[in-house]
């Protein structure tokens, strides 16, 4: 069966990573503006003030996408561009920017997929307690309602949250991302429940305002990969068990409430005395049906069956291939991640991110040759194809990222793009992998 005829071939970005114009046209600050402006937080001391200057160059970026035959573009809306204080007064110029971007996409027949929250919480809301404030889900619903009313005539696909475990885990537990906190489990559970409620209210606002809307929730995930067929059960069980490592980073803690309407039992018993108030009404709100699950997959953990049937991590051998950022290249993570997710949740799946950072540079011939990225994408896409062929309902694939951009705490030192960004001049150069991807899209992956 291979890839569906209507398979969605896309590329992805996020607002803070590409837009720049951080204080232009009435935009409010976000926690990432504050964080990147704090000494020592970003490894190369950079900020997203200018980033790829996409705010001013979106027309060129959309034209490049069209040239590459990209069918769908996943981008995020900066909450603080629409509502500078996070709530209250709307900034019309922020609405105008996304209207212009969406219209430009429409001109070329590129389908927009909008992420509502890709980590840039308005700083004004952070000062009110951020995700710990019990009004946050109502603020989110107000914001999503404005987005739906403004763009819902043209945008039909939404992702409520991008990688909740990363923004809560890195932002509020490890402290490596904005706002840089290290909170206790009690606060973390409270934050997570508020994120779940915000998701539920966003679903409500989108369904109310947009007919035929399709809604998803995106997990960043490092799938377990069974070392042999004997290890499949152990891999699956440990992937969804909510007891290895911190609950924040577990799959079922985030998705079970949304799809099954309840938090994992073992979590409820282990944290019983520090849980926030969780009402039946909350769970009903949180588990309103969604249309798809988004998965961001870059790498995997190879496991074998260990003591008592539990999975045990098998370290990659010395010299195992890695990307520039240091993540192991495990193409079959795309097969096992989609398979395990589909078997458990039975919802359509989009790969909302996959790609690699590489040490790209402009060669003497003025081009950017990135054979490693082509090889990486080729290997991963073959595994995705295998998963689709064996029955998982896979609807689309978004390469991360359309262009090199601000890689959060790593600043500009990591390049994930199909398009090279020459930051001093803001010149864009399509990499070899960009042309390669164009060919894959034209052939609907049959040439892989
Ligand atoms: C995504 O985060 C983000 O959504 C996106 O904004 C970002 O630019 C992009 O990916 C690239 O980083 O076990 O040490 O081998 C991805 C975050 C990636 C976190 C994989 C966990 C495992 C690394 N995840 N990572 S490791």
XYZ file of C-alpha atoms and ligand atoms in Angstrom:
474
model
C 0.000 0.000 0.000
C 2.984 2.286 0.604
C 2.158 5.952 1.340
C -1.466 7.005 0.863
C -2.286 8.867 -2.324
C -3.178 11.935 -0.296
C -0.104 11.649 1.937
C 0.797 15.053 3.374
C 4.404 15.967 2.632
C 5.371 18.954 4.708
C 8.009 20.917 6.548
C 7.806 22.456 10.000
C 8.990 25.466 12.000
C 8.016 27.316 15.183
C 7.434 31.012 15.808
C 10.239 31.862 18.221
C 12.748 29.852 16.242
C 12.281 31.722 12.951
C 10.245 34.921 13.164
C 12.502 37.469 14.814
C 10.798 40.911 15.069
C 10.573 40.122 18.751
C 9.331 43.566 19.773
C 7.864 44.837 16.530
C 4.345 45.871 15.648
C 3.028 45.595 19.167
C 4.213 42.086 19.978
C 4.491 41.364 23.706
C 7.463 39.563 25.234
C 7.383 35.834 25.726
C 9.227 33.730 28.278
C 11.709 32.860 25.524
C 12.498 36.547 24.920
C 13.245 36.935 28.598
C 15.164 33.674 28.863
C 17.388 34.224 25.827
C 18.154 37.730 27.100
C 19.386 36.265 30.378
C 23.160 35.819 30.539
C 24.329 32.232 30.310
C 21.128 30.563 29.230
C 21.865 30.073 25.517
C 25.074 28.249 24.704
C 26.220 30.662 21.975
C 24.823 33.740 23.765
C 22.346 34.371 20.992
C 18.680 35.349 21.087
C 15.685 34.982 18.792
C 15.461 38.772 18.330
C 16.096 38.431 14.605
C 16.358 34.665 14.070
C 15.600 34.005 10.369
C 13.809 37.339 10.055
C 10.901 35.321 8.742
C 8.501 38.037 9.938
C 9.814 40.200 7.105
C 10.855 37.467 4.699
C 7.876 35.119 4.842
C 7.076 35.699 1.171
C 10.457 34.446 0.084
C 10.190 31.485 2.460
C 6.783 30.510 1.130
C 8.013 30.832 -2.442
C 10.917 28.504 -1.642
C 8.499 26.007 -0.124
C 6.449 26.117 -3.301
C 9.581 25.575 -5.381
C 10.342 22.461 -3.383
C 6.826 21.161 -3.936
C 6.078 21.152 -0.214
C 2.372 20.473 0.225
C 1.855 21.470 3.831
C 3.514 23.885 6.216
C 3.426 23.419 9.963
C 4.155 26.660 11.817
C 3.221 28.012 15.218
C 1.452 31.175 16.239
C 3.150 33.379 18.815
C 0.496 33.926 21.472
C 2.134 37.222 22.487
C 1.885 38.600 18.936
C -1.884 38.118 19.014
C -2.377 39.069 22.667
C 0.644 41.032 23.914
C -0.464 40.583 27.531
C -1.602 37.022 26.950
C -5.191 38.066 27.600
C -7.304 41.157 26.975
C -6.471 43.484 24.093
C -5.860 41.992 20.654
C -2.934 43.237 18.566
C -4.335 43.634 15.065
C -0.891 43.753 13.509
C -0.167 40.302 14.883
C -3.364 38.996 13.295
C -2.367 40.727 10.044
C 0.983 38.976 9.937
C -0.505 35.491 10.172
C -3.297 36.442 7.751
C -0.697 37.511 5.215
C 1.327 34.361 5.767
C -1.727 32.116 5.421
C -2.870 33.941 2.275
C 0.572 33.561 0.785
C 0.445 29.812 1.488
C -3.009 29.601 -0.090
C -1.713 31.316 -3.205
C 0.561 28.319 -3.797
C -1.853 25.676 -2.554
C 0.198 24.896 0.557
C -1.959 23.580 3.407
C -1.354 25.291 6.759
C -1.022 23.191 9.934
C -1.021 25.524 12.906
C 0.574 24.715 16.244
C -1.109 26.795 18.927
C 1.591 26.450 21.565
C 5.211 25.861 20.678
C 6.620 27.027 24.019
C 6.558 30.864 23.808
C 4.219 31.688 26.681
C 3.468 35.432 26.970
C 5.737 36.816 29.675
C 2.832 38.783 31.144
C 1.111 35.482 31.898
C 4.284 34.038 33.330
C 4.271 36.925 35.802
C 0.764 35.870 36.803
C 1.964 32.366 37.619
C 2.083 30.930 34.108
C 1.042 27.290 33.903
C 0.593 27.211 37.681
C -2.172 29.783 37.512
C -5.532 28.029 37.483
C -6.909 30.609 35.067
C -4.327 29.704 32.414
C -6.582 27.262 30.586
C -9.228 29.981 30.269
C -6.643 32.418 28.916
C -5.573 29.771 26.443
C -9.158 29.235 25.349
C -9.567 32.981 24.759
C -6.434 33.044 22.648
C -7.443 29.937 20.672
C -10.897 31.410 20.068
C -9.312 34.494 18.520
C -7.048 32.340 16.360
C -10.016 30.210 15.271
C -12.190 33.224 14.460
C -9.394 34.952 12.560
C -7.936 32.090 10.552
C -10.465 29.258 10.721
C -11.921 30.076 7.307
C -8.601 28.946 5.803
C -6.841 26.864 8.439
C -8.439 23.462 9.081
C -5.627 21.612 10.844
C -4.441 22.443 14.327
C -2.045 21.041 16.866
C -2.846 22.265 20.344
C 0.517 21.595 22.039
C 3.981 20.767 20.824
C 5.906 18.364 23.030
C 4.322 19.064 26.402
C 6.916 16.892 28.127
C 9.769 18.960 26.727
C 8.447 22.372 27.669
C 7.371 21.237 31.109
C 10.362 18.911 31.602
C 13.070 21.243 30.326
C 11.339 24.463 31.366
C 10.042 23.649 34.848
C 11.880 20.525 35.989
C 15.420 20.594 34.572
C 15.558 24.336 34.002
C 17.413 24.246 30.686
C 14.564 25.911 28.778
C 12.430 28.964 29.557
C 11.486 29.899 32.173
C 14.397 27.947 33.694
C 12.727 26.584 36.812
C 13.363 23.472 38.864
C 10.085 22.761 40.568
C 8.957 19.956 42.826
C 6.658 17.164 41.665
C 3.628 18.703 43.331
C 3.926 21.875 41.253
C 4.799 19.879 38.153
C 1.665 17.758 38.450
C -0.342 20.915 38.845
C 1.242 22.461 35.735
C 0.607 19.332 33.699
C -3.036 19.142 34.690
C -3.443 22.759 33.650
C -1.818 21.985 30.300
C -4.245 19.083 29.828
C -7.181 21.345 30.681
C -5.896 24.009 28.290
C -5.738 21.360 25.573
C -9.361 20.357 26.286
C -10.573 23.938 26.189
C -8.685 24.570 22.950
C -10.408 21.565 21.377
C -13.744 22.995 22.522
C -12.968 26.437 21.062
C -11.786 25.021 17.742
C -14.817 22.730 17.291
C -17.163 25.563 18.167
C -15.684 27.941 15.619
C -14.469 25.837 12.704
C -16.482 23.323 10.762
C -14.571 20.180 9.737
C -11.574 21.152 11.821
C -8.931 18.466 12.431
C -7.184 18.591 15.781
C -4.084 16.868 17.022
C -1.684 16.820 19.966
C 2.044 16.441 19.331
C 4.379 14.343 21.459
C 8.140 14.517 21.304
C 9.122 10.934 21.742
C 12.139 8.657 21.789
C 10.627 5.266 20.989
C 11.894 2.021 22.415
C 13.243 -0.181 19.648
C 13.261 -3.933 20.340
C 16.659 -5.474 19.739
C 15.005 -8.627 18.337
C 11.495 -9.980 17.861
C 11.694 -11.551 21.308
C 11.923 -8.090 22.822
C 8.818 -6.513 21.287
C 6.575 -6.942 24.330
C 9.164 -5.596 26.723
C 9.773 -2.621 24.407
C 6.082 -1.857 24.109
C 5.408 -2.179 27.824
C 8.260 0.004 28.859
C 7.386 2.608 26.194
C 3.987 3.146 27.770
C 4.723 2.398 31.369
C 4.623 5.419 33.529
C 7.331 4.431 35.898
C 10.677 4.669 34.148
C 12.265 7.987 34.851
C 10.217 11.083 35.573
C 6.486 10.941 34.791
C 6.813 14.137 32.771
C 8.720 12.309 30.089
C 6.358 9.380 29.780
C 4.005 8.816 26.864
C 0.948 7.493 28.655
C 0.930 10.274 31.245
C 0.185 12.725 28.417
C -1.885 10.725 25.962
C -3.939 8.347 28.135
C -5.969 11.198 29.669
C -6.692 12.587 26.212
C -7.609 9.320 24.501
C -8.797 7.126 27.409
C -10.000 9.841 29.765
C -7.812 8.839 32.697
C -4.334 9.258 34.064
C -2.298 6.049 34.395
C -3.256 4.121 37.560
C 0.285 3.696 38.860
C 0.869 7.424 38.653
C -2.320 8.177 40.554
C -1.312 5.816 43.341
C 2.329 6.863 43.477
C 1.524 10.583 43.668
C -1.886 10.346 45.340
C -1.140 12.792 48.138
C 0.346 15.543 45.973
C -2.047 15.493 43.036
C -3.957 18.648 42.182
C -7.714 18.492 42.244
C -8.823 16.385 39.285
C -12.568 16.315 38.738
C -14.680 14.054 36.555
C -15.621 17.171 34.646
C -11.940 17.928 33.984
C -11.425 14.452 32.588
C -14.429 14.833 30.313
C -13.037 18.098 29.000
C -9.546 16.675 28.512
C -10.754 13.582 26.672
C -12.910 15.312 24.073
C -12.147 13.394 20.851
C -9.183 14.482 18.771
C -8.460 13.574 15.158
C -4.825 12.630 15.162
C -1.669 12.254 17.177
C 1.458 14.091 16.085
C 4.807 12.453 16.782
C 8.192 14.157 16.699
C 10.777 11.411 16.353
C 14.511 11.960 16.001
C 16.079 8.987 17.715
C 15.264 5.847 19.691
C 16.395 3.636 22.560
C 17.308 0.087 21.680
C 16.089 -2.307 24.363
C 16.136 -5.979 25.191
C 14.122 -8.023 27.656
C 15.724 -7.930 31.047
C 14.956 -8.993 34.568
C 11.273 -9.799 35.228
C 10.354 -9.114 31.603
C 11.221 -5.425 31.865
C 13.036 -3.651 29.057
C 16.708 -2.897 29.466
C 18.476 -0.265 27.403
C 21.178 -1.583 25.087
C 23.761 1.130 24.526
C 24.747 1.780 20.915
C 28.176 0.358 20.112
C 31.138 2.722 20.038
C 31.228 4.655 16.796
C 27.509 4.318 16.152
C 26.416 7.112 13.756
C 25.127 10.255 15.383
C 23.828 13.630 14.261
C 25.750 16.840 14.926
C 23.714 17.500 18.068
C 24.790 14.056 19.326
C 21.617 12.033 18.935
C 22.007 8.417 17.818
C 20.730 7.681 14.337
C 18.107 4.958 14.789
C 15.899 4.891 11.674
C 13.695 2.073 12.975
C 12.521 4.402 15.759
C 10.119 5.727 13.133
C 8.737 2.250 12.522
C 8.378 1.226 16.162
C 7.164 4.599 17.441
C 4.335 4.815 14.923
C 3.471 1.129 15.313
C 3.329 1.208 19.112
C 1.325 4.450 19.111
C -1.119 3.201 16.522
C -1.624 -0.160 18.229
C -2.366 1.508 21.540
C -4.354 4.596 20.617
C -5.825 3.679 17.190
C -5.696 7.260 15.999
C -4.301 8.550 12.700
C -0.696 9.638 13.017
C 1.306 12.456 11.506
C 5.033 12.663 11.920
C 5.035 16.327 12.852
C 8.850 16.472 13.102
C 11.813 14.399 11.943
C 15.169 15.562 10.695
C 18.803 15.956 11.622
C 21.267 18.605 12.588
C 24.455 18.460 10.533
C 27.603 20.554 10.198
C 26.384 22.236 7.037
C 28.428 24.909 5.308
C 28.510 26.743 2.015
C 30.942 25.016 -0.333
C 33.262 26.758 -2.777
C 30.672 26.221 -5.484
C 28.225 28.290 -3.453
C 25.977 25.329 -2.711
C 25.260 23.399 0.478
C 25.960 19.698 0.116
C 24.475 17.589 2.866
C 24.677 13.923 1.896
C 24.388 12.880 5.536
C 20.966 14.475 5.827
C 19.782 12.849 2.603
C 20.906 9.478 3.898
C 19.258 10.089 7.264
C 15.930 11.148 5.757
C 16.019 8.297 3.268
C 16.575 5.687 5.969
C 13.919 7.118 8.287
C 11.337 7.480 5.524
C 11.835 3.857 4.488
C 10.957 2.839 8.028
C 7.883 5.062 7.972
C 6.826 3.465 4.718
C 7.249 0.027 6.279
C 5.022 1.073 9.156
C 2.339 2.383 6.771
C 2.566 -0.828 4.767
C 2.087 -2.928 7.858
C -1.121 -1.138 8.746
C -0.471 1.943 10.876
C -2.648 4.845 9.719
C 0.007 7.386 8.804
C -1.303 10.517 7.165
C 1.695 12.750 6.723
C 5.294 13.684 7.416
C 6.744 17.076 8.267
C 10.477 17.449 7.972
C 12.118 19.499 10.723
C 12.943 22.042 9.654
C 12.141 24.115 6.611
C 15.173 26.271 7.324
C 18.056 26.466 9.802
C 16.866 28.351 12.861
C 17.236 29.173 16.550
C 17.663 25.808 18.282
C 16.487 26.903 21.763
C 19.240 26.578 24.390
C 21.735 25.692 21.631
C 21.159 28.936 19.762
C 22.294 28.902 16.151
C 24.888 26.176 16.555
C 22.639 23.414 15.230
C 21.363 23.391 11.656
C 18.297 21.232 10.913
C 17.079 22.939 7.720
C 16.336 21.803 4.194
C 17.283 25.400 3.474
C 20.501 26.934 4.731
C 20.175 30.254 6.542
C 23.213 32.491 6.177
C 22.551 34.532 9.316
C 24.800 37.561 8.581
C 23.073 38.199 5.239
C 19.816 36.287 5.813
C 20.377 34.712 2.449
C 18.620 31.365 1.940
C 20.301 28.525 0.040
C 18.384 25.348 -0.689
C 20.525 22.424 0.445
C 20.950 19.281 -1.639
C 18.538 17.593 0.769
C 15.885 20.174 -0.159
C 16.094 19.171 -3.826
C 16.175 15.515 -2.819
C 13.009 15.987 -0.747
C 11.321 17.679 -3.712
C 11.911 14.520 -5.684
C 10.541 12.318 -2.928
C 7.399 14.435 -2.782
C 6.937 14.324 -6.560
C 7.115 10.541 -6.433
C 5.028 10.188 -3.275
C 7.947 8.313 -1.747
C 7.867 5.533 -4.359
C 11.483 6.234 -5.266
C 12.813 5.700 -1.760
C 11.890 19.378 18.941
O 12.334 19.025 20.206
C 11.211 20.719 18.996
O 9.809 20.611 18.850
C 11.752 21.698 17.999
O 11.333 22.990 18.327
C 13.247 21.568 17.953
O 13.871 22.580 17.222
C 13.559 20.222 17.366
O 12.913 19.199 18.049
C 15.033 19.876 17.281
O 15.577 19.767 18.559
O 18.185 10.906 24.080
O 19.914 12.578 24.079
O 19.589 11.227 22.155
C 12.954 17.761 20.241
C 13.345 17.380 21.629
C 14.675 15.523 20.808
C 14.225 15.853 23.153
C 15.270 14.164 21.123
C 14.804 14.504 23.438
C 16.437 12.863 22.786
C 17.895 13.079 22.696
N 13.757 15.985 21.798
N 15.775 14.127 22.457
S 18.931 11.844 23.294
